[in-house]
Short mmCIF file of C-alpha atoms in Angstrom, two decimals:
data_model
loop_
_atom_site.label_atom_id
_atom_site.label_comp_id
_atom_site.label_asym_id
_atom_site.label_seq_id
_atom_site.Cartn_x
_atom_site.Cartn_y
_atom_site.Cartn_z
CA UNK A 229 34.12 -22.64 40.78
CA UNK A 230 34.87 -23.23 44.71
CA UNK A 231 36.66 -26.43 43.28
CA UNK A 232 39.09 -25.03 40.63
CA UNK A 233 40.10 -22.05 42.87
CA UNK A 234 40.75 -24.24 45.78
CA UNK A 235 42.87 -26.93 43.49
CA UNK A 236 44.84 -23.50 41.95
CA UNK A 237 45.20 -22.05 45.48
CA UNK A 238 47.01 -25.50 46.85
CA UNK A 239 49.17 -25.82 43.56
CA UNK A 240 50.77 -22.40 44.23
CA UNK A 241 50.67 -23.27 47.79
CA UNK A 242 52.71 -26.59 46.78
CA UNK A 243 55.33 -24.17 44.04
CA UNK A 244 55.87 -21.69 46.99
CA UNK A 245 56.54 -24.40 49.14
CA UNK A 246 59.11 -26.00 46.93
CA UNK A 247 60.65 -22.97 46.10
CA UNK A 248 61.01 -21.93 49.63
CA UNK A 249 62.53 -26.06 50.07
CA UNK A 250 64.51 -26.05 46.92
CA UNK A 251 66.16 -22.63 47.92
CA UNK A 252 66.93 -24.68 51.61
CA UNK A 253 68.45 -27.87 49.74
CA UNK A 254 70.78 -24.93 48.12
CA UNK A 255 72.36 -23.24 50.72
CA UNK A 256 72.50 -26.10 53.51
CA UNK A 257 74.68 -27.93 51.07
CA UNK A 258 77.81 -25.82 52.30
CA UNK A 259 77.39 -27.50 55.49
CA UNK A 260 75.42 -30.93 55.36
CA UNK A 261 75.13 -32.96 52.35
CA UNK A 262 72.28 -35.03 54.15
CA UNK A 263 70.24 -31.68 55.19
CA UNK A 264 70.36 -30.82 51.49
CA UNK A 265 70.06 -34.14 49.94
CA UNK A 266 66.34 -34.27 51.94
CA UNK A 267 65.51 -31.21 51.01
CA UNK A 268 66.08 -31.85 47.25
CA UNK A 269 63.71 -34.74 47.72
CA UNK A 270 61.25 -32.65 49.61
CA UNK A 271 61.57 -30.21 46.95
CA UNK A 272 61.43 -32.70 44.24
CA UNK A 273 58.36 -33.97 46.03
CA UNK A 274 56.41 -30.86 45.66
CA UNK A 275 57.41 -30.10 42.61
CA UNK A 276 55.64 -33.09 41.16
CA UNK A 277 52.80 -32.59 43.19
CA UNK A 278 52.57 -28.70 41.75
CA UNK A 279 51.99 -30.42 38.73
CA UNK A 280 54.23 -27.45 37.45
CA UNK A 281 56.14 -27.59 33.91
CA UNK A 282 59.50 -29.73 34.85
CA UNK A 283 62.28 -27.80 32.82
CA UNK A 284 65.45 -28.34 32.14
CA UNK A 285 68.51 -26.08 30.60
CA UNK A 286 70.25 -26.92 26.81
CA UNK A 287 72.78 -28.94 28.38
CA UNK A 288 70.10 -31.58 28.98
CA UNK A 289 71.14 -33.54 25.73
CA UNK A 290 74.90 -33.79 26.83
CA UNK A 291 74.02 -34.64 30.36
CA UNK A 292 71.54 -37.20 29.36
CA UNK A 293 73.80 -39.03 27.03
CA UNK A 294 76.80 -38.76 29.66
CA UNK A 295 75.02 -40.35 32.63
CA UNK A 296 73.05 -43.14 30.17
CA UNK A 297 76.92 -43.96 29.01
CA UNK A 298 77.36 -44.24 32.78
CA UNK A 299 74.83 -46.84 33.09
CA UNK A 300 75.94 -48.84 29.92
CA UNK A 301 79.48 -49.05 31.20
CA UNK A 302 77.86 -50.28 34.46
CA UNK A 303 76.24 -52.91 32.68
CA UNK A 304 79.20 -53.91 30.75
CA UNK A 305 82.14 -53.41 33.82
CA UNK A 306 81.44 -57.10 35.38
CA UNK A 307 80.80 -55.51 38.56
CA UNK A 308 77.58 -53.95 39.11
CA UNK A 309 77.63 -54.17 42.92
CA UNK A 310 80.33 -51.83 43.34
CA UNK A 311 79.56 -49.58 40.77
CA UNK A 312 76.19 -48.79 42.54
CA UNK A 313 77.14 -45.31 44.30
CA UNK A 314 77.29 -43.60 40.99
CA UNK A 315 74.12 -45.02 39.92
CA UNK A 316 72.76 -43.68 43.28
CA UNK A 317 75.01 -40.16 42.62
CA UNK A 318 72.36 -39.51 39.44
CA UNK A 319 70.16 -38.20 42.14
CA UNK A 320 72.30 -35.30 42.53
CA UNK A 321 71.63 -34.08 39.67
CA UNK A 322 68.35 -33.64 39.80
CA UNK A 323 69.72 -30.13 42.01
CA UNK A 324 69.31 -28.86 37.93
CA UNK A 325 65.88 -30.05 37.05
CA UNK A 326 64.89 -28.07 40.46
CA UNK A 327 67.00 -24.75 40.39
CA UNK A 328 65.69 -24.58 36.52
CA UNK A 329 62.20 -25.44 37.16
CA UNK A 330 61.78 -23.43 40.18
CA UNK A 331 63.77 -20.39 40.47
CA UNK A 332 62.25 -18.36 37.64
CA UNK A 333 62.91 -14.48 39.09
CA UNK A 334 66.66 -13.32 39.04
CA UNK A 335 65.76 -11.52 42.47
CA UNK A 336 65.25 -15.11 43.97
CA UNK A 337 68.58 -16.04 42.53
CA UNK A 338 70.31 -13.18 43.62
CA UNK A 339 69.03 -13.46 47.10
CA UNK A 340 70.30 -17.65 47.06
CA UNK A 341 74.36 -16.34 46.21
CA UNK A 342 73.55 -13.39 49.36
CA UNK A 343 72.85 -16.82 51.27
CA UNK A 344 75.79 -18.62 50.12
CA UNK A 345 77.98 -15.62 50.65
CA UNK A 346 76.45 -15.14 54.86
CA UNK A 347 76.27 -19.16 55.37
CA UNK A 348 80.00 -19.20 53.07
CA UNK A 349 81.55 -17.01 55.67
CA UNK A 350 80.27 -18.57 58.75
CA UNK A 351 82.14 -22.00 57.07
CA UNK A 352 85.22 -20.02 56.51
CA UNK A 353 85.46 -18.56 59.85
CA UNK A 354 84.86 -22.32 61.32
CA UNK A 355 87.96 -22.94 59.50
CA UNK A 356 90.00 -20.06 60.57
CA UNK A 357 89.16 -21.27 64.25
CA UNK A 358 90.58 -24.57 63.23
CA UNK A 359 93.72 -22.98 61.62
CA UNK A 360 94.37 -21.18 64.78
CA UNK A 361 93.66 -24.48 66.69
CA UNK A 362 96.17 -26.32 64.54
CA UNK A 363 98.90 -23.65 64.87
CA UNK A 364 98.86 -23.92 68.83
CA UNK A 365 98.78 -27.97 68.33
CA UNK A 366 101.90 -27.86 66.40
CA UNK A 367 103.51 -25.32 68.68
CA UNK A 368 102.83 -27.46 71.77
CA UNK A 369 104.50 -30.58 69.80
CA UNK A 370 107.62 -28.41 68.79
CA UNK A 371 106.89 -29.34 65.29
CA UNK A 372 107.39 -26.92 62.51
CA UNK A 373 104.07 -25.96 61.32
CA UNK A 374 103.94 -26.65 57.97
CA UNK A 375 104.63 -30.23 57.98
CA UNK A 376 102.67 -30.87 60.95
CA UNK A 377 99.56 -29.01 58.74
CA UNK A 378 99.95 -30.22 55.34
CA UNK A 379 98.71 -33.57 55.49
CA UNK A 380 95.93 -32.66 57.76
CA UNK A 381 94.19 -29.31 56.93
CA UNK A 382 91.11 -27.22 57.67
CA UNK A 383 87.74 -28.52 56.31
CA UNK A 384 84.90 -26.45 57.99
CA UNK A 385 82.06 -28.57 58.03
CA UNK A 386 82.87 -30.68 55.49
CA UNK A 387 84.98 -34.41 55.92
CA UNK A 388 87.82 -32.73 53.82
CA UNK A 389 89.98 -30.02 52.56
CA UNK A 390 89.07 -30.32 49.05
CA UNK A 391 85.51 -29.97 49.01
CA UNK A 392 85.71 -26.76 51.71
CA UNK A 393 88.10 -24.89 49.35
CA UNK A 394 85.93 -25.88 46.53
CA UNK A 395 82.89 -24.89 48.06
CA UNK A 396 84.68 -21.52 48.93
CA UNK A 397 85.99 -20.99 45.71
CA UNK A 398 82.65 -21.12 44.60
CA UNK A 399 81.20 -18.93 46.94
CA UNK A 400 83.97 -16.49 46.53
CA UNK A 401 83.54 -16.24 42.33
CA UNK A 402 79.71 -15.59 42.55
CA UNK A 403 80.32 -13.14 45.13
CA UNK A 404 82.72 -11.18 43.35
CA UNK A 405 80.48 -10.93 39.90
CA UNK A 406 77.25 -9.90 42.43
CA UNK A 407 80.12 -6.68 43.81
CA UNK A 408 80.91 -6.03 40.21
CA UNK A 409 77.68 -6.13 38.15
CA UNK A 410 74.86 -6.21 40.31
CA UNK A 411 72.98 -3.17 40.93
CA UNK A 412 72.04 -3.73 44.35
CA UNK A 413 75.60 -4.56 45.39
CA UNK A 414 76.24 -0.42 46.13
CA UNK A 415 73.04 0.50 46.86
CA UNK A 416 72.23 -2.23 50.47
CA UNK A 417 74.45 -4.44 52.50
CA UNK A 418 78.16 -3.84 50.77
CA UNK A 419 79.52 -3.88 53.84
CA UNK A 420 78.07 -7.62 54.82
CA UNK A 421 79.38 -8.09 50.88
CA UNK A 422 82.74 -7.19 51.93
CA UNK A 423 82.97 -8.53 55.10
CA UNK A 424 82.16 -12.11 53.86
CA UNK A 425 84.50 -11.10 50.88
CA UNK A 426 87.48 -10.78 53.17
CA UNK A 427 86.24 -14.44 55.32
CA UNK A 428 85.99 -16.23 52.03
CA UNK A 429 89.28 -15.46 50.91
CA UNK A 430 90.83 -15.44 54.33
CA UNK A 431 89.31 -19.36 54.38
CA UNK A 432 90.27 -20.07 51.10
CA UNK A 433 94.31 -19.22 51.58
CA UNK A 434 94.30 -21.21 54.80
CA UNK A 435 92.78 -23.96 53.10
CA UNK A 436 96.45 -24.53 51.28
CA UNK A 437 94.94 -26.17 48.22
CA UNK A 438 96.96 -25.03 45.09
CA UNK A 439 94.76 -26.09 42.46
CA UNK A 440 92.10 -24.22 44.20
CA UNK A 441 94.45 -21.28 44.60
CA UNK A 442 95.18 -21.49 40.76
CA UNK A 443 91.60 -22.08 39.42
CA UNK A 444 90.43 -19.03 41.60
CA UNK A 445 92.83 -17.01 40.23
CA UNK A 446 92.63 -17.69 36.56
CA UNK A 447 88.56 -17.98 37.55
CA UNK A 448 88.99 -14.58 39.11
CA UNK A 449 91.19 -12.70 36.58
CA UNK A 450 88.93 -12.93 33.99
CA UNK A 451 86.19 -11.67 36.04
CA UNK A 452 88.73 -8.54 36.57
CA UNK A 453 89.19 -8.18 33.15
CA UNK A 454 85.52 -7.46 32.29
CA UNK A 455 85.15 -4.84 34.89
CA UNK A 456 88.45 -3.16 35.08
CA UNK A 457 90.93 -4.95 32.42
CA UNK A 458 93.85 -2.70 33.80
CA UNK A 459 93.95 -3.92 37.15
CA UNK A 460 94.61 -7.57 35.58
CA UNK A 461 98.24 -6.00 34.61
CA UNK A 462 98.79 -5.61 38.37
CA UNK A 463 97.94 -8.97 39.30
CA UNK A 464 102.12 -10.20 38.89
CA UNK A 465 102.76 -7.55 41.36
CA UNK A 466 100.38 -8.24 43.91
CA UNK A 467 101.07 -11.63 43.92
CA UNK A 468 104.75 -11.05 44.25
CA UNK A 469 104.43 -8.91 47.37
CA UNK A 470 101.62 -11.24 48.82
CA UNK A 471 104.23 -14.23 48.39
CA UNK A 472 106.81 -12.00 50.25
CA UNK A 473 104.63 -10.12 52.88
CA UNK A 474 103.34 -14.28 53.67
CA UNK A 475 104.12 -16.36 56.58
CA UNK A 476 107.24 -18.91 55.60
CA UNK A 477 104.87 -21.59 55.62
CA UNK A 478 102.42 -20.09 53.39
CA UNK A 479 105.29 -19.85 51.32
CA UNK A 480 106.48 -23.32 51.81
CA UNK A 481 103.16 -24.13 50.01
CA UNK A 482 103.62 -22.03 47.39
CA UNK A 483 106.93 -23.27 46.56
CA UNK A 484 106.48 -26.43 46.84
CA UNK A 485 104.57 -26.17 43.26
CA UNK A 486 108.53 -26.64 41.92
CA UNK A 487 109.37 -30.03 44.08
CA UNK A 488 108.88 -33.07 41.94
CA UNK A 489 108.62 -35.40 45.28
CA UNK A 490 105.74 -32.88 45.65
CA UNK A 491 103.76 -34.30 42.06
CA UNK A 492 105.35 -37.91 42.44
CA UNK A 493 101.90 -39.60 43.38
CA UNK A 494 100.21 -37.54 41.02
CA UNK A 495 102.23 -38.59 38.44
CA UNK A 496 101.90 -42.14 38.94
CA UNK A 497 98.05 -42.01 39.08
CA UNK A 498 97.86 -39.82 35.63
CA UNK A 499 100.36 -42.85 33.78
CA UNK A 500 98.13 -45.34 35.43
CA UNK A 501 94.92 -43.91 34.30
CA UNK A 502 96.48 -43.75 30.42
CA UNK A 503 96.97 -47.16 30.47
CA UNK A 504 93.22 -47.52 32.05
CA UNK A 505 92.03 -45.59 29.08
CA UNK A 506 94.39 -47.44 26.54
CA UNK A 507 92.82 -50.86 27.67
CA UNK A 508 89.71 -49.88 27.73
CA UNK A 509 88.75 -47.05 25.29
CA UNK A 510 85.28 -47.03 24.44
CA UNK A 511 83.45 -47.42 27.75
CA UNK A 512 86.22 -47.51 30.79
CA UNK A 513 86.37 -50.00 33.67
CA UNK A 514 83.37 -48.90 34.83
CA UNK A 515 82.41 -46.93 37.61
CA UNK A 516 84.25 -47.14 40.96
CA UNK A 517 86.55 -49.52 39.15
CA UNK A 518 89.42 -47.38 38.93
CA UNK A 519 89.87 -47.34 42.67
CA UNK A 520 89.32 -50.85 42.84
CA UNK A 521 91.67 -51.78 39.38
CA UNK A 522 94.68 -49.16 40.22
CA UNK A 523 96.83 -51.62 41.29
CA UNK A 524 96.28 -54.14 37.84
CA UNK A 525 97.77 -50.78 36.01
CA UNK A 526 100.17 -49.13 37.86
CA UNK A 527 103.21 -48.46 35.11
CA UNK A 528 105.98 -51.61 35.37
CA UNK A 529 108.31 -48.88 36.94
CA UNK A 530 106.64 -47.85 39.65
CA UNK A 531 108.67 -47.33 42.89
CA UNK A 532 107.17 -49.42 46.22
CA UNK A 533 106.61 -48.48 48.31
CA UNK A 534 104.28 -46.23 46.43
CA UNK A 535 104.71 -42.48 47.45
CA UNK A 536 102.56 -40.96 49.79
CA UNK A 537 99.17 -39.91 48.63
CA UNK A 538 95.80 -41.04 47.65
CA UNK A 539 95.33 -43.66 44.65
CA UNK A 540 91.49 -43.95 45.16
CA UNK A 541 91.01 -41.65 41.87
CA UNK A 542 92.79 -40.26 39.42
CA UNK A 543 93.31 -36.43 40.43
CA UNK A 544 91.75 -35.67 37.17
CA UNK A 545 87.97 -35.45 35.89
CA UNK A 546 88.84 -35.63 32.61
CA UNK A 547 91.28 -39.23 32.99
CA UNK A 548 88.91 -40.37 35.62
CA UNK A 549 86.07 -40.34 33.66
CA UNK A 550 87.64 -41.42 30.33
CA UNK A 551 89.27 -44.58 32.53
CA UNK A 552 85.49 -44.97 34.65
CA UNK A 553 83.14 -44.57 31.55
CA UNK A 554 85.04 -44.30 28.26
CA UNK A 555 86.79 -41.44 25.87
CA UNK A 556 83.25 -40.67 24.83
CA UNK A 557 81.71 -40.12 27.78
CA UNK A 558 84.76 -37.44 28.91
CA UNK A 559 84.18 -35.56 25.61
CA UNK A 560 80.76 -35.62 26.14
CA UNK A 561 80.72 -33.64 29.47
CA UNK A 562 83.38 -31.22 27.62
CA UNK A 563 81.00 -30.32 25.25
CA UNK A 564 78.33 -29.97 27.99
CA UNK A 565 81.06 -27.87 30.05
CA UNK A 566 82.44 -25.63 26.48
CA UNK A 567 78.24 -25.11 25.78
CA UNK A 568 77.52 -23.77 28.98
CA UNK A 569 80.10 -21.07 28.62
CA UNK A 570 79.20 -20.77 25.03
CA UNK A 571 76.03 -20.13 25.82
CA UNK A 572 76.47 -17.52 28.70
CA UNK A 573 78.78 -15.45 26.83
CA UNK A 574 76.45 -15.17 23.51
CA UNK A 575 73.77 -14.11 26.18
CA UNK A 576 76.20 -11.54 27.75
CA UNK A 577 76.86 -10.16 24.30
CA UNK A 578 73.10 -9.63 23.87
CA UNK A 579 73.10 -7.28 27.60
CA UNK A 580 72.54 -3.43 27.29
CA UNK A 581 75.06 -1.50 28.83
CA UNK A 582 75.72 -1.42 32.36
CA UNK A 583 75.28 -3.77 35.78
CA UNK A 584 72.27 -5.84 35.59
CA UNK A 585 71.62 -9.15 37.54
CA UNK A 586 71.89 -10.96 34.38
CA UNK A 587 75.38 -9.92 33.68
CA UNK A 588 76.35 -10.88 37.53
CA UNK A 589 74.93 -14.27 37.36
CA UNK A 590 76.25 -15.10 33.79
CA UNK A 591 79.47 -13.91 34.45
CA UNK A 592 79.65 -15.72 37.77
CA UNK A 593 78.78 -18.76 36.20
CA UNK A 594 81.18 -18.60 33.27
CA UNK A 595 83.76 -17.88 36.24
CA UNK A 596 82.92 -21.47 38.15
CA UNK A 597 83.40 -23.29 34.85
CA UNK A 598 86.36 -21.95 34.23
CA UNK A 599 87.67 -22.78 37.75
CA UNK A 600 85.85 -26.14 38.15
CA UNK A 601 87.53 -27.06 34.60
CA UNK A 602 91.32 -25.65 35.95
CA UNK A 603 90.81 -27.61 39.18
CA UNK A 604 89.46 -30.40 37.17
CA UNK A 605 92.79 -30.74 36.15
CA UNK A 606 94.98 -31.98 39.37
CA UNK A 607 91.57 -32.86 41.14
CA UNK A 608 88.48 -35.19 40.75
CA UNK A 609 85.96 -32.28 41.95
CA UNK A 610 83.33 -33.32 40.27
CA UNK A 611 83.20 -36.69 41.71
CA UNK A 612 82.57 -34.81 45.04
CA UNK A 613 78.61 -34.53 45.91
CA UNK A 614 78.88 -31.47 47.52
CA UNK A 615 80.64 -29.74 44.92
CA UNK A 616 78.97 -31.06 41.78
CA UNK A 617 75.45 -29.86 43.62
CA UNK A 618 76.90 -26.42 43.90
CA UNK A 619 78.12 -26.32 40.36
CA UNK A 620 75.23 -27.71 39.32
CA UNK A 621 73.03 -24.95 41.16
CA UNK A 622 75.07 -22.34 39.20
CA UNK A 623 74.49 -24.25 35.87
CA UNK A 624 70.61 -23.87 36.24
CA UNK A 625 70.64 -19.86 37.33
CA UNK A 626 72.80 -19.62 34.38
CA UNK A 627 70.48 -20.40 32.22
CA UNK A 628 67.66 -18.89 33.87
CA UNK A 629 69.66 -15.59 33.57
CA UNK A 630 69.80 -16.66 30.05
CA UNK A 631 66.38 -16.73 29.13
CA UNK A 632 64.90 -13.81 31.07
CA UNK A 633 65.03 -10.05 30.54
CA UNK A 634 66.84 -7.52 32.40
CA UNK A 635 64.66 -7.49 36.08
CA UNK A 636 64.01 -3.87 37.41
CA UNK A 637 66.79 -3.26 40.31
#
C-alpha cells in the first residue's frame, strides 16, 4: 500500500510539475524562443514520465499527414542537408500535444492569456521605448522619419518586426474575447485588462506592419460583431478619423497600401513561386529550397537589379508551402485551418446563453485563425517559430474549451 501511494503521489507530483513547466514554455515564448523551447522539453520530459494519457486535438489527422508530406518531399528534394531545419521545426509542434494533454481546467487557460496579456504589454512597451528612440535618431540625422523607420522597425524582444506584431496581434485578439465573454473580466483586474489593452494596441500601430494591421482588424471585427454587431457599422468612421487625427507618417504607411513600387518585390516573389508550384506540383522543391531555388525561377521579365526586399520566402503560407512541399500538402493544412474554425463555432452554437470561459476562448481562437489566415496572405507567419508556437498554444485551448463544460466563474 506504502508503494502504490508513494508511485501515485510522485506521478501527480511529475503532472503538476509539467503543468506548472508547460504553462512557463507558453508565456516565455513572447520573449525567448530558447527559454521556451527548454521548457517544452522539460515539460515534454515530465509528461512522459507522468505516464499521463498523451492527447491530442481532431486536427491530429491533418497535421500528421501535412508534416509526413514534409518529410517525403525531403526525401525526394535532392537536398536533405539543407532541408534539415524543418525537420528539426517538427519539434515545435509538439507545443499541441502539451497544451492538450496538460491544460485540462479552463481556469488554467484563462489564467495563461492573463499572462500573455501582463508579459504582452511589457513587450509592447519595450517597443514603444524603441519607437521613441528611433524618432530622436532620425531627428538628430535630419532625416524625415518615415523613411529613416520603415526599413528598420521596432521588434521588442524579438530579431524582427514581423514576429513582434504577430505575437501582439495575438495577444491583443485573446485579450479582447477574455473583456467580452469572460465572466471574470468585470468582476477582478479590468483595469490591468485595459491597461495592457491600450499597450498592445499602442505596440501594435507602431509596429507599421499592414498585413498585421489588416488581419487584426478583419480578426477583430468579427469579434465585435458577436458582442455588439452595431458598433461594426462604425468601424468606417473610426478608421477615417484615426487616419486623419494620425501623425503624417503613420499616414505615409497607410497610404502607401496604393503605391505599386510599394508591392513590386512582392509581386515578383508570388510569379516566382507559381512557376515553383507549376514545375513541381505534387511535392514542391522541398523544404528550404525555395530560398535556395528563387533565382532558377524568377519570371524572364524580371527587372535587375531586383527591387528592394526580401526573396528568402515567398510572403505567402499558402505559395510557400505549395512551392516547399506540394499542392497537397497546402490544402492539407487548409483543411486543418477551415476544421479548427469549424469545429469551434459548432461548439459555440452548443453554449447557453451568456459569457462563459468557453465562449472567450473559442471565440478567441476562431479570431487568431482568421487573422493568422489574412496575414498568411502577404506573409510567411507560420514559418516563424515563435508565432506558429503561439498559434499552436491557442489551437490546443481551443479544443480543450471544446470538450469541457461550462466551469463555475
Amino acid at each position: 500500500m506504502w508503494l502504490v501511494r508513494s508511485l501515485f503521489w510522485h506521478t501527480e507530483l511529475l503532472l503538476n510539475a509539467a503543468q506548472y513547466i508547460a504553462f512557463g514554455s507558453a508565456v516565455a515564448i513572447l520573449f525567448s524562443i530558447a527559454a521556451s523551447q527548454i521548457l517544452l522539453a522539460l515539460a515534454l520530459v515530465a509528461l512522459l514520465l507522468s505516464k499521463a494519457r498523451l492527447r491530442l486535438p481532431r486536427i491530429w489527422l491533418p497535421l500528421g499527414l501535412f508534416l509526413l508530406l514534409t518529410l517525403v518531399s525531403l526525401a525526394f528534394s535532392g537536398d536533405v542537408a539543407d532541408g534539415l531545419p524543418q525537420v528539426r521545426k517538427i519539434y515545435v509542434y509538439s507545443m499541441l500535444l502539451v497544451v492538450f494533454s496538460l491544460f485540462r481546467d479552463l481556469r488554467t487557460i484563462r489564467w495563461l492569456f492573463l499572462a500573455w496579456a501582463g508579459v504582452g504589454a511589457l513587450v509592447a512597451a519595450r517597443g514603444i521605448v524603441q519607437f521613441a528612440e528611433k524618432v530622436s535618431e532620425a531627428a538628430a540625422l535630419g532625416r524625415r522619419f518615415y523613411d529613416y523607420y520603415e526599413p528598420e522597425r521596432i521588434t521588442g524582444f524579438m530579431s524582427h518586426w514581423m514576429t513582434f506584431s504577430g505575437q501582439l496581434m495575438f495577444v491583443l485578439l485573446m485579450l479582447m474575447a477574455y473583456l467580452f465573454w469572460s465572466p471574470s473580466a468585470r468582476k477582478r483586474g479590468l483595469w490591468f485588462s485595459l491597461l495592457c489593452f491600450g499597450m498592445l494596441f499602442t505596440g501594435l500601430v507602431l509596429g507599421y506592419t499592414r498585413n498585421i494591421w489588416l488581419a487584426t482588424a478583419v480578426a477583430g471585427l468579427y469579434l465585435i460583431s458577436f458582442r455588439r454587431r452595431w458598433l461594426v457599422a462604425l468601424a468606417p468612421v473610426i478608421l477615417v478619423i484615426g487616419f486623419f487625427a494620425a501623425p503624417e507618417a503613420l499616414r505615409a504607411r497607410v497610404t502607401s497600401i496604393s503605391q505599386a513600387r510599394d508591392y513590386r518585390f512582392r509581386l515578383l516573389t508570388w510569379r516566382t513561386g507559381l512557376r515553383m508550384v507549376q514545375a513541381h506540383p505534387l511535392l514542391g522543391l522541398g523544404p528550404e529550397q525555395v530560398k535556395l531555388q528563387l533565382q532558377q525561377y524568377l519570371p524572364p521579365d524580371t527587372p535587375r537589379p531586383l527591387p528592394d526586399g526580401y526573396y528568402g520566402h515567398l510572403h505567402n503560407i499558402y505559395l510557400q508551402f505549395a512551392a516547399e512541399r506540394g499542392i497537397p500538402a497546402m490544402l492539407i493544412l487548409l483543411w486543418m485551418l477551415v476544421m479548427m474554425i469549424t469545429d469551434f463555432a459548432k461548439a459555440l452554437r452548443g453554449l447557453p446563453p451568456g459569457p462563459s470561459d468557453r465562449r472567450f476562448i473559442l471565440h478567441g481562437a476562431i479570431a487568431v485563425i482568421i487573422a493568422t489566415m489574412i496575414a498568411g496572405l502577404f506573409e510567411h507567419n507560420l514559418g516563424d517559430s515563435e508565432v506558429l508556437t503561439m498559434f499552436l498554444v491557442v489551437a490546443g485551448c481551443g479544443y480543450v474549451a471544446v470538450e469541457k463544460e461550462p466551469d463555475p466563474a
